[in-house]
């Protein structure tokens, strides 16, 4: 734009910071964020701060992210606190997670995601009493968690799955495929991320619950219902969970298939053991 004499505006810089965020480019984002007024002549908006705080948080620089929140020239909105809460979940930071959730419950009390993310943080560090308190709070406030749903199109027909779903006509084959994948994944070095499961049960049971997530069921069905070597395309209404994301990287390599997953945040293209998002989503 600069080369052809087109002046960037505030929205242009939001796009640049978002791109840096998805690519994990902290230094580049900081350069644009800090020199915005000097280079382009406009003040930073709430959206610029939200992108920068999200980027710092994902990179594990939570103290810097919190400092930026405290020094903003205006009150932080839900996008800022949501970014902090998401980062706290990734890095299992209870203190910042509680602070962000506290503010979100004031700003956006109707959103169930706040309760679920905070419960995830508690679960990841074994604070099961706090997980139970969050469940009770959701019930008392009549806040309902949106159920995760995944779907896949095969031969012009849409097949929909929820966690633990056994309603599909080929259910036995789907679960047999998951069992087969489980063995192959273990041999390949995959370790289920049980710390993010919200059920206070034994590890074996947690692993079973993780294996039956809706996106895994959809992928397993894709493996048995599409030609060998064909890409598998799945959509999900929520953010793909960390365990499924890790498992799909392994599966793409084990079965030599590309898996394209569209969740609520972005596209994930799994191929040969890696994802296009670079584990940054």
PDB file of C-alpha atoms in Angstrom:
ATOM      1  CA  UNK A   1       0.000   0.000   0.000  1.00  0.00           C
ATOM      2  CA  UNK A   2       2.793   2.381   0.914  1.00  0.00           C
ATOM      3  CA  UNK A   3       4.647   1.580  -2.300  1.00  0.00           C
ATOM      4  CA  UNK A   4       1.633   2.589  -4.404  1.00  0.00           C
ATOM      5  CA  UNK A   5       0.781   5.656  -2.334  1.00  0.00           C
ATOM      6  CA  UNK A   6      -2.280   4.182  -0.598  1.00  0.00           C
ATOM      7  CA  UNK A   7      -2.455   5.356   3.012  1.00  0.00           C
ATOM      8  CA  UNK A   8      -3.223   2.606   5.560  1.00  0.00           C
ATOM      9  CA  UNK A   9      -6.041   3.383   7.977  1.00  0.00           C
ATOM     10  CA  UNK A  10      -6.832   2.054  11.449  1.00  0.00           C
ATOM     11  CA  UNK A  11      -8.572  -1.037  10.060  1.00  0.00           C
ATOM     12  CA  UNK A  12      -5.524  -1.829   7.921  1.00  0.00           C
ATOM     13  CA  UNK A  13      -3.404  -1.984  11.066  1.00  0.00           C
ATOM     14  CA  UNK A  14      -5.960  -4.207  12.805  1.00  0.00           C
ATOM     15  CA  UNK A  15      -5.503  -6.637   9.906  1.00  0.00           C
ATOM     16  CA  UNK A  16      -1.712  -6.424  10.146  1.00  0.00           C
ATOM     17  CA  UNK A  17      -1.754  -7.083  13.903  1.00  0.00           C
ATOM     18  CA  UNK A  18      -4.200  -9.969  13.475  1.00  0.00           C
ATOM     19  CA  UNK A  19      -1.920 -11.487  10.835  1.00  0.00           C
ATOM     20  CA  UNK A  20       1.064 -11.150  13.178  1.00  0.00           C
ATOM     21  CA  UNK A  21      -1.035 -12.747  15.913  1.00  0.00           C
ATOM     22  CA  UNK A  22      -1.907 -15.802  13.823  1.00  0.00           C
ATOM     23  CA  UNK A  23       1.731 -16.189  12.789  1.00  0.00           C
ATOM     24  CA  UNK A  24       3.165 -15.592  16.272  1.00  0.00           C
ATOM     25  CA  UNK A  25       5.227 -12.608  15.117  1.00  0.00           C
ATOM     26  CA  UNK A  26       5.570 -10.681  18.389  1.00  0.00           C
ATOM     27  CA  UNK A  27       8.443  -8.353  17.444  1.00  0.00           C
ATOM     28  CA  UNK A  28       6.853  -7.336  14.134  1.00  0.00           C
ATOM     29  CA  UNK A  29       3.510  -6.638  15.806  1.00  0.00           C
ATOM     30  CA  UNK A  30       5.157  -4.540  18.509  1.00  0.00           C
ATOM     31  CA  UNK A  31       6.933  -2.464  15.842  1.00  0.00           C
ATOM     32  CA  UNK A  32       3.647  -1.532  14.146  1.00  0.00           C
ATOM     33  CA  UNK A  33       1.774  -1.119  17.426  1.00  0.00           C
ATOM     34  CA  UNK A  34       4.321   1.234  18.964  1.00  0.00           C
ATOM     35  CA  UNK A  35       4.906   3.376  15.864  1.00  0.00           C
ATOM     36  CA  UNK A  36       1.306   3.639  14.648  1.00  0.00           C
ATOM     37  CA  UNK A  37       0.901   7.354  15.374  1.00  0.00           C
ATOM     38  CA  UNK A  38       4.419   8.239  14.247  1.00  0.00           C
ATOM     39  CA  UNK A  39       4.214   6.318  10.952  1.00  0.00           C
ATOM     40  CA  UNK A  40       0.546   6.682  10.026  1.00  0.00           C
ATOM     41  CA  UNK A  41      -0.781   9.553  12.111  1.00  0.00           C
ATOM     42  CA  UNK A  42      -3.618   7.931  14.021  1.00  0.00           C
ATOM     43  CA  UNK A  43      -4.258   6.809  17.583  1.00  0.00           C
ATOM     44  CA  UNK A  44      -4.521   3.182  18.612  1.00  0.00           C
ATOM     45  CA  UNK A  45      -8.051   1.835  19.023  1.00  0.00           C
ATOM     46  CA  UNK A  46      -9.483  -0.807  21.364  1.00  0.00           C
ATOM     47  CA  UNK A  47      -9.096  -3.379  18.571  1.00  0.00           C
ATOM     48  CA  UNK A  48      -5.365  -2.707  18.262  1.00  0.00           C
ATOM     49  CA  UNK A  49      -4.896  -3.249  21.979  1.00  0.00           C
ATOM     50  CA  UNK A  50      -6.984  -6.432  21.886  1.00  0.00           C
ATOM     51  CA  UNK A  51      -4.803  -7.890  19.098  1.00  0.00           C
ATOM     52  CA  UNK A  52      -1.592  -6.977  20.905  1.00  0.00           C
ATOM     53  CA  UNK A  53      -2.773  -8.340  24.254  1.00  0.00           C
ATOM     54  CA  UNK A  54      -3.927 -11.554  22.580  1.00  0.00           C
ATOM     55  CA  UNK A  55      -0.559 -11.935  20.845  1.00  0.00           C
ATOM     56  CA  UNK A  56       1.472 -11.351  24.024  1.00  0.00           C
ATOM     57  CA  UNK A  57      -0.769 -13.685  25.981  1.00  0.00           C
ATOM     58  CA  UNK A  58      -0.517 -16.530  23.470  1.00  0.00           C
ATOM     59  CA  UNK A  59       3.271 -16.103  23.466  1.00  0.00           C
ATOM     60  CA  UNK A  60       3.294 -16.643  27.234  1.00  0.00           C
ATOM     61  CA  UNK A  61       4.139 -13.025  28.027  1.00  0.00           C
ATOM     62  CA  UNK A  62       1.155 -12.629  30.331  1.00  0.00           C
ATOM     63  CA  UNK A  63       2.737 -10.011  32.593  1.00  0.00           C
ATOM     64  CA  UNK A  64       3.377  -7.760  29.587  1.00  0.00           C
ATOM     65  CA  UNK A  65      -0.180  -8.343  28.386  1.00  0.00           C
ATOM     66  CA  UNK A  66      -1.569  -7.430  31.810  1.00  0.00           C
ATOM     67  CA  UNK A  67       0.618  -4.319  31.950  1.00  0.00           C
ATOM     68  CA  UNK A  68      -0.760  -3.239  28.572  1.00  0.00           C
ATOM     69  CA  UNK A  69      -4.309  -3.681  29.881  1.00  0.00           C
ATOM     70  CA  UNK A  70      -3.495  -1.515  32.911  1.00  0.00           C
ATOM     71  CA  UNK A  71      -1.937   1.258  30.820  1.00  0.00           C
ATOM     72  CA  UNK A  72      -4.615   1.476  28.102  1.00  0.00           C
ATOM     73  CA  UNK A  73      -6.031   5.016  27.678  1.00  0.00           C
ATOM     74  CA  UNK A  74      -9.581   3.644  27.974  1.00  0.00           C
ATOM     75  CA  UNK A  75     -11.482   0.891  29.768  1.00  0.00           C
ATOM     76  CA  UNK A  76     -10.784  -2.584  28.414  1.00  0.00           C
ATOM     77  CA  UNK A  77     -13.781  -4.184  26.716  1.00  0.00           C
ATOM     78  CA  UNK A  78     -14.839  -7.818  26.392  1.00  0.00           C
ATOM     79  CA  UNK A  79     -12.466  -8.527  23.492  1.00  0.00           C
ATOM     80  CA  UNK A  80      -9.457  -7.567  25.619  1.00  0.00           C
ATOM     81  CA  UNK A  81     -10.492  -9.546  28.693  1.00  0.00           C
ATOM     82  CA  UNK A  82     -11.499 -12.462  26.460  1.00  0.00           C
ATOM     83  CA  UNK A  83      -8.020 -12.501  24.919  1.00  0.00           C
ATOM     84  CA  UNK A  84      -6.472 -12.554  28.396  1.00  0.00           C
ATOM     85  CA  UNK A  85      -8.747 -15.355  29.556  1.00  0.00           C
ATOM     86  CA  UNK A  86      -7.858 -17.439  26.510  1.00  0.00           C
ATOM     87  CA  UNK A  87      -4.149 -16.898  27.144  1.00  0.00           C
ATOM     88  CA  UNK A  88      -4.563 -17.792  30.806  1.00  0.00           C
ATOM     89  CA  UNK A  89      -6.172 -21.083  29.770  1.00  0.00           C
ATOM     90  CA  UNK A  90      -3.312 -21.918  27.394  1.00  0.00           C
ATOM     91  CA  UNK A  91      -0.688 -21.231  30.048  1.00  0.00           C
ATOM     92  CA  UNK A  92      -2.726 -22.430  33.079  1.00  0.00           C
ATOM     93  CA  UNK A  93      -2.492 -19.081  34.859  1.00  0.00           C
ATOM     94  CA  UNK A  94      -5.219 -19.157  37.500  1.00  0.00           C
ATOM     95  CA  UNK A  95      -4.680 -15.639  38.837  1.00  0.00           C
ATOM     96  CA  UNK A  96      -4.988 -13.849  35.492  1.00  0.00           C
ATOM     97  CA  UNK A  97      -7.765 -16.215  34.422  1.00  0.00           C
ATOM     98  CA  UNK A  98      -9.819 -15.321  37.483  1.00  0.00           C
ATOM     99  CA  UNK A  99      -9.249 -11.603  36.959  1.00  0.00           C
ATOM    100  CA  UNK A 100     -10.236 -11.752  33.282  1.00  0.00           C
ATOM    101  CA  UNK A 101     -13.295 -13.907  34.020  1.00  0.00           C
ATOM    102  CA  UNK A 102     -14.394 -11.545  36.784  1.00  0.00           C
ATOM    103  CA  UNK A 103     -14.424  -8.629  34.344  1.00  0.00           C
ATOM    104  CA  UNK A 104     -16.107 -10.644  31.571  1.00  0.00           C
ATOM    105  CA  UNK A 105     -18.892 -11.751  33.911  1.00  0.00           C
ATOM    106  CA  UNK A 106     -19.608  -8.056  34.508  1.00  0.00           C
ATOM    107  CA  UNK A 107     -19.311  -6.980  30.854  1.00  0.00           C
ATOM    108  CA  UNK A 108     -20.858 -10.046  29.168  1.00  0.00           C
ATOM    109  CA  UNK A 109     -22.775 -12.034  31.821  1.00  0.00           C
ATOM    110  CA  UNK A 110     -24.823 -13.916  29.218  1.00  0.00           C
ATOM    111  CA  UNK A 111     -21.847 -15.650  27.567  1.00  0.00           C
ATOM    112  CA  UNK A 112     -21.237 -19.235  28.705  1.00  0.00           C
ATOM    113  CA  UNK A 113     -17.711 -19.300  27.280  1.00  0.00           C
ATOM    114  CA  UNK A 114     -16.345 -17.369  30.268  1.00  0.00           C
ATOM    115  CA  UNK A 115     -17.518 -19.985  32.758  1.00  0.00           C
ATOM    116  CA  UNK A 116     -16.262 -22.848  30.591  1.00  0.00           C
ATOM    117  CA  UNK A 117     -12.794 -21.350  30.023  1.00  0.00           C
ATOM    118  CA  UNK A 118     -12.319 -20.593  33.713  1.00  0.00           C
ATOM    119  CA  UNK A 119     -13.470 -24.114  34.569  1.00  0.00           C
ATOM    120  CA  UNK A 120     -10.917 -25.399  32.034  1.00  0.00           C
ATOM    121  CA  UNK A 121      -8.158 -23.486  33.796  1.00  0.00           C
ATOM    122  CA  UNK A 122      -9.210 -24.923  37.161  1.00  0.00           C
ATOM    123  CA  UNK A 123      -9.370 -28.438  35.697  1.00  0.00           C
ATOM    124  CA  UNK A 124      -5.909 -28.112  34.129  1.00  0.00           C
ATOM    125  CA  UNK A 125      -4.364 -27.529  37.574  1.00  0.00           C
ATOM    126  CA  UNK A 126      -6.564 -30.023  39.444  1.00  0.00           C
ATOM    127  CA  UNK A 127      -8.769 -27.494  41.277  1.00  0.00           C
ATOM    128  CA  UNK A 128     -11.873 -29.706  41.105  1.00  0.00           C
ATOM    129  CA  UNK A 129     -13.786 -27.896  43.860  1.00  0.00           C
ATOM    130  CA  UNK A 130     -13.550 -24.716  41.797  1.00  0.00           C
ATOM    131  CA  UNK A 131     -14.703 -26.590  38.674  1.00  0.00           C
ATOM    132  CA  UNK A 132     -17.767 -27.754  40.620  1.00  0.00           C
ATOM    133  CA  UNK A 133     -18.399 -24.169  41.804  1.00  0.00           C
ATOM    134  CA  UNK A 134     -18.352 -22.934  38.203  1.00  0.00           C
ATOM    135  CA  UNK A 135     -20.844 -25.625  37.196  1.00  0.00           C
ATOM    136  CA  UNK A 136     -23.140 -24.585  40.059  1.00  0.00           C
ATOM    137  CA  UNK A 137     -22.772 -20.920  39.132  1.00  0.00           C
ATOM    138  CA  UNK A 138     -23.776 -21.683  35.543  1.00  0.00           C
ATOM    139  CA  UNK A 139     -26.803 -23.602  36.781  1.00  0.00           C
ATOM    140  CA  UNK A 140     -27.819 -20.892  39.257  1.00  0.00           C
ATOM    141  CA  UNK A 141     -27.473 -18.181  36.596  1.00  0.00           C
ATOM    142  CA  UNK A 142     -29.263 -20.349  34.010  1.00  0.00           C
ATOM    143  CA  UNK A 143     -26.245 -20.131  31.699  1.00  0.00           C
ATOM    144  CA  UNK A 144     -26.106 -23.014  29.254  1.00  0.00           C
ATOM    145  CA  UNK A 145     -22.944 -24.160  27.486  1.00  0.00           C
ATOM    146  CA  UNK A 146     -23.375 -24.414  23.736  1.00  0.00           C
ATOM    147  CA  UNK A 147     -22.826 -28.083  22.844  1.00  0.00           C
ATOM    148  CA  UNK A 148     -19.995 -28.890  20.468  1.00  0.00           C
ATOM    149  CA  UNK A 149     -21.215 -30.084  17.063  1.00  0.00           C
ATOM    150  CA  UNK A 150     -19.083 -31.254  14.136  1.00  0.00           C
ATOM    151  CA  UNK A 151     -20.216 -32.156  10.641  1.00  0.00           C
ATOM    152  CA  UNK A 152     -18.796 -33.632   7.467  1.00  0.00           C
ATOM    153  CA  UNK A 153     -20.170 -33.861   3.923  1.00  0.00           C
ATOM    154  CA  UNK A 154     -19.844 -37.199   2.123  1.00  0.00           C
ATOM    155  CA  UNK A 155     -21.443 -37.820  -1.282  1.00  0.00           C
ATOM    156  CA  UNK A 156     -23.630 -34.685  -1.075  1.00  0.00           C
ATOM    157  CA  UNK A 157     -25.002 -35.592   2.356  1.00  0.00           C
ATOM    158  CA  UNK A 158     -24.233 -33.844   5.658  1.00  0.00           C
ATOM    159  CA  UNK A 159     -23.457 -36.048   8.683  1.00  0.00           C
ATOM    160  CA  UNK A 160     -23.547 -34.371  12.104  1.00  0.00           C
ATOM    161  CA  UNK A 161     -21.904 -35.559  15.324  1.00  0.00           C
ATOM    162  CA  UNK A 162     -21.922 -34.618  19.005  1.00  0.00           C
ATOM    163  CA  UNK A 163     -19.575 -35.953  21.698  1.00  0.00           C
ATOM    164  CA  UNK A 164     -20.191 -39.629  22.464  1.00  0.00           C
ATOM    165  CA  UNK A 165     -22.677 -39.847  19.573  1.00  0.00           C
ATOM    166  CA  UNK A 166     -23.806 -43.393  18.723  1.00  0.00           C
ATOM    167  CA  UNK A 167     -26.816 -42.528  16.588  1.00  0.00           C
ATOM    168  CA  UNK A 168     -25.060 -42.945  13.235  1.00  0.00           C
ATOM    169  CA  UNK A 169     -25.953 -46.006  11.205  1.00  0.00           C
ATOM    170  CA  UNK A 170     -22.219 -46.852  10.959  1.00  0.00           C
ATOM    171  CA  UNK A 171     -21.540 -46.137  14.620  1.00  0.00           C
ATOM    172  CA  UNK A 172     -19.842 -49.485  15.304  1.00  0.00           C
ATOM    173  CA  UNK A 173     -17.425 -48.944  12.426  1.00  0.00           C
ATOM    174  CA  UNK A 174     -16.694 -45.397  13.587  1.00  0.00           C
ATOM    175  CA  UNK A 175     -15.818 -46.495  17.119  1.00  0.00           C
ATOM    176  CA  UNK A 176     -13.800 -49.434  15.798  1.00  0.00           C
ATOM    177  CA  UNK A 177     -11.802 -46.971  13.700  1.00  0.00           C
ATOM    178  CA  UNK A 178     -11.241 -44.790  16.784  1.00  0.00           C
ATOM    179  CA  UNK A 179      -9.974 -47.836  18.710  1.00  0.00           C
ATOM    180  CA  UNK A 180      -7.614 -48.663  15.858  1.00  0.00           C
ATOM    181  CA  UNK A 181      -6.378 -45.066  15.722  1.00  0.00           C
ATOM    182  CA  UNK A 182      -5.893 -45.046  19.499  1.00  0.00           C
ATOM    183  CA  UNK A 183      -3.383 -47.892  19.290  1.00  0.00           C
ATOM    184  CA  UNK A 184      -1.531 -46.368  16.355  1.00  0.00           C
ATOM    185  CA  UNK A 185      -1.463 -42.938  17.993  1.00  0.00           C
ATOM    186  CA  UNK A 186       0.018 -44.348  21.198  1.00  0.00           C
ATOM    187  CA  UNK A 187       2.783 -46.078  19.252  1.00  0.00           C
ATOM    188  CA  UNK A 188       3.497 -42.802  17.434  1.00  0.00           C
ATOM    189  CA  UNK A 189       4.009 -40.955  20.727  1.00  0.00           C
ATOM    190  CA  UNK A 190       0.663 -39.191  21.125  1.00  0.00           C
ATOM    191  CA  UNK A 191      -0.299 -38.457  24.763  1.00  0.00           C
ATOM    192  CA  UNK A 192      -3.928 -37.382  25.403  1.00  0.00           C
ATOM    193  CA  UNK A 193      -4.227 -33.925  26.985  1.00  0.00           C
ATOM    194  CA  UNK A 194      -6.414 -35.074  29.868  1.00  0.00           C
ATOM    195  CA  UNK A 195      -5.682 -31.942  31.906  1.00  0.00           C
ATOM    196  CA  UNK A 196      -8.248 -30.029  29.864  1.00  0.00           C
ATOM    197  CA  UNK A 197     -11.102 -32.480  30.461  1.00  0.00           C
ATOM    198  CA  UNK A 198     -13.647 -31.085  32.922  1.00  0.00           C
ATOM    199  CA  UNK A 199     -14.703 -34.429  34.435  1.00  0.00           C
ATOM    200  CA  UNK A 200     -13.284 -35.400  37.836  1.00  0.00           C
ATOM    201  CA  UNK A 201     -12.698 -39.039  36.894  1.00  0.00           C
ATOM    202  CA  UNK A 202      -9.750 -41.402  36.492  1.00  0.00           C
ATOM    203  CA  UNK A 203      -7.259 -40.854  33.667  1.00  0.00           C
ATOM    204  CA  UNK A 204      -8.489 -43.856  31.632  1.00  0.00           C
ATOM    205  CA  UNK A 205     -12.026 -42.488  31.669  1.00  0.00           C
ATOM    206  CA  UNK A 206     -10.800 -39.006  30.697  1.00  0.00           C
ATOM    207  CA  UNK A 207      -8.937 -40.473  27.723  1.00  0.00           C
ATOM    208  CA  UNK A 208     -12.071 -42.308  26.607  1.00  0.00           C
ATOM    209  CA  UNK A 209     -14.118 -39.090  26.838  1.00  0.00           C
ATOM    210  CA  UNK A 210     -11.518 -37.208  24.791  1.00  0.00           C
ATOM    211  CA  UNK A 211     -11.493 -39.906  22.089  1.00  0.00           C
ATOM    212  CA  UNK A 212     -15.242 -39.461  21.652  1.00  0.00           C
ATOM    213  CA  UNK A 213     -15.238 -35.725  20.928  1.00  0.00           C
ATOM    214  CA  UNK A 214     -17.463 -34.714  18.023  1.00  0.00           C
ATOM    215  CA  UNK A 215     -14.619 -33.712  15.688  1.00  0.00           C
ATOM    216  CA  UNK A 216     -12.837 -37.029  16.221  1.00  0.00           C
ATOM    217  CA  UNK A 217     -16.050 -38.913  15.401  1.00  0.00           C
ATOM    218  CA  UNK A 218     -16.440 -36.867  12.201  1.00  0.00           C
ATOM    219  CA  UNK A 219     -12.836 -37.537  11.154  1.00  0.00           C
ATOM    220  CA  UNK A 220     -13.167 -41.266  11.941  1.00  0.00           C
ATOM    221  CA  UNK A 221     -16.290 -41.399   9.782  1.00  0.00           C
ATOM    222  CA  UNK A 222     -14.437 -39.555   7.011  1.00  0.00           C
ATOM    223  CA  UNK A 223     -11.697 -42.179   7.122  1.00  0.00           C
ATOM    224  CA  UNK A 224     -14.132 -45.058   6.587  1.00  0.00           C
ATOM    225  CA  UNK A 225     -16.508 -43.285   4.188  1.00  0.00           C
ATOM    226  CA  UNK A 226     -14.180 -41.591   1.717  1.00  0.00           C
ATOM    227  CA  UNK A 227     -11.646 -43.015  -0.767  1.00  0.00           C
ATOM    228  CA  UNK A 228      -8.115 -43.705   0.435  1.00  0.00           C
ATOM    229  CA  UNK A 229      -5.964 -40.597   0.107  1.00  0.00           C
ATOM    230  CA  UNK A 230      -8.883 -38.185  -0.217  1.00  0.00           C
ATOM    231  CA  UNK A 231      -8.790 -35.078   2.015  1.00  0.00           C
ATOM    232  CA  UNK A 232     -11.189 -35.064   4.968  1.00  0.00           C
ATOM    233  CA  UNK A 233     -13.103 -31.820   5.493  1.00  0.00           C
ATOM    234  CA  UNK A 234     -14.834 -31.193   8.824  1.00  0.00           C
ATOM    235  CA  UNK A 235     -16.522 -28.144  10.362  1.00  0.00           C
ATOM    236  CA  UNK A 236     -17.140 -27.415  14.030  1.00  0.00           C
ATOM    237  CA  UNK A 237     -19.334 -24.776  15.686  1.00  0.00           C
ATOM    238  CA  UNK A 238     -16.831 -24.151  18.517  1.00  0.00           C
ATOM    239  CA  UNK A 239     -13.062 -23.867  18.861  1.00  0.00           C
ATOM    240  CA  UNK A 240     -11.325 -27.201  18.256  1.00  0.00           C
ATOM    241  CA  UNK A 241     -10.033 -28.562  21.562  1.00  0.00           C
ATOM    242  CA  UNK A 242      -6.294 -28.842  22.194  1.00  0.00           C
ATOM    243  CA  UNK A 243      -6.386 -32.619  22.421  1.00  0.00           C
ATOM    244  CA  UNK A 244      -8.204 -33.031  19.095  1.00  0.00           C
ATOM    245  CA  UNK A 245      -5.823 -30.556  17.472  1.00  0.00           C
ATOM    246  CA  UNK A 246      -2.833 -32.574  18.674  1.00  0.00           C
ATOM    247  CA  UNK A 247      -4.426 -35.887  17.675  1.00  0.00           C
ATOM    248  CA  UNK A 248      -5.216 -34.673  14.147  1.00  0.00           C
ATOM    249  CA  UNK A 249      -1.583 -33.764  13.558  1.00  0.00           C
ATOM    250  CA  UNK A 250      -0.608 -37.326  14.404  1.00  0.00           C
ATOM    251  CA  UNK A 251      -3.504 -38.849  12.428  1.00  0.00           C
ATOM    252  CA  UNK A 252      -2.671 -36.865   9.277  1.00  0.00           C
ATOM    253  CA  UNK A 253       0.779 -38.413   9.308  1.00  0.00           C
ATOM    254  CA  UNK A 254      -0.232 -41.936  10.380  1.00  0.00           C
ATOM    255  CA  UNK A 255      -2.925 -42.382   7.709  1.00  0.00           C
ATOM    256  CA  UNK A 256      -1.328 -40.125   5.067  1.00  0.00           C
ATOM    257  CA  UNK A 257      -4.435 -37.973   4.758  1.00  0.00           C
ATOM    258  CA  UNK A 258      -4.964 -34.238   4.761  1.00  0.00           C
ATOM    259  CA  UNK A 259      -7.523 -33.085   7.315  1.00  0.00           C
ATOM    260  CA  UNK A 260      -9.088 -29.661   6.814  1.00  0.00           C
ATOM    261  CA  UNK A 261     -10.981 -28.443   9.860  1.00  0.00           C
ATOM    262  CA  UNK A 262     -12.916 -25.182  10.032  1.00  0.00           C
ATOM    263  CA  UNK A 263     -13.670 -24.214  13.621  1.00  0.00           C
ATOM    264  CA  UNK A 264     -15.208 -20.982  14.939  1.00  0.00           C
ATOM    265  CA  UNK A 265     -11.834 -19.213  14.794  1.00  0.00           C
ATOM    266  CA  UNK A 266     -10.080 -20.298  11.604  1.00  0.00           C
ATOM    267  CA  UNK A 267      -9.132 -23.030   9.158  1.00  0.00           C
ATOM    268  CA  UNK A 268      -6.739 -25.779  10.254  1.00  0.00           C
ATOM    269  CA  UNK A 269      -4.982 -27.734   7.511  1.00  0.00           C
ATOM    270  CA  UNK A 270      -3.358 -30.843   8.977  1.00  0.00           C
ATOM    271  CA  UNK A 271      -0.781 -32.498   6.767  1.00  0.00           C
ATOM    272  CA  UNK A 272       2.203 -34.785   7.436  1.00  0.00           C
ATOM    273  CA  UNK A 273       2.045 -34.224  11.182  1.00  0.00           C
ATOM    274  CA  UNK A 274       1.689 -30.455  11.321  1.00  0.00           C
ATOM    275  CA  UNK A 275      -1.043 -27.826  11.134  1.00  0.00           C
ATOM    276  CA  UNK A 276      -1.173 -24.686   9.020  1.00  0.00           C
ATOM    277  CA  UNK A 277      -1.934 -22.614  12.127  1.00  0.00           C
ATOM    278  CA  UNK A 278       1.449 -23.458  13.618  1.00  0.00           C
ATOM    279  CA  UNK A 279      -0.360 -24.299  16.878  1.00  0.00           C
ATOM    280  CA  UNK A 280      -1.387 -20.646  17.088  1.00  0.00           C
ATOM    281  CA  UNK A 281      -5.154 -20.313  17.117  1.00  0.00           C
TER     282      UNK A 281
END
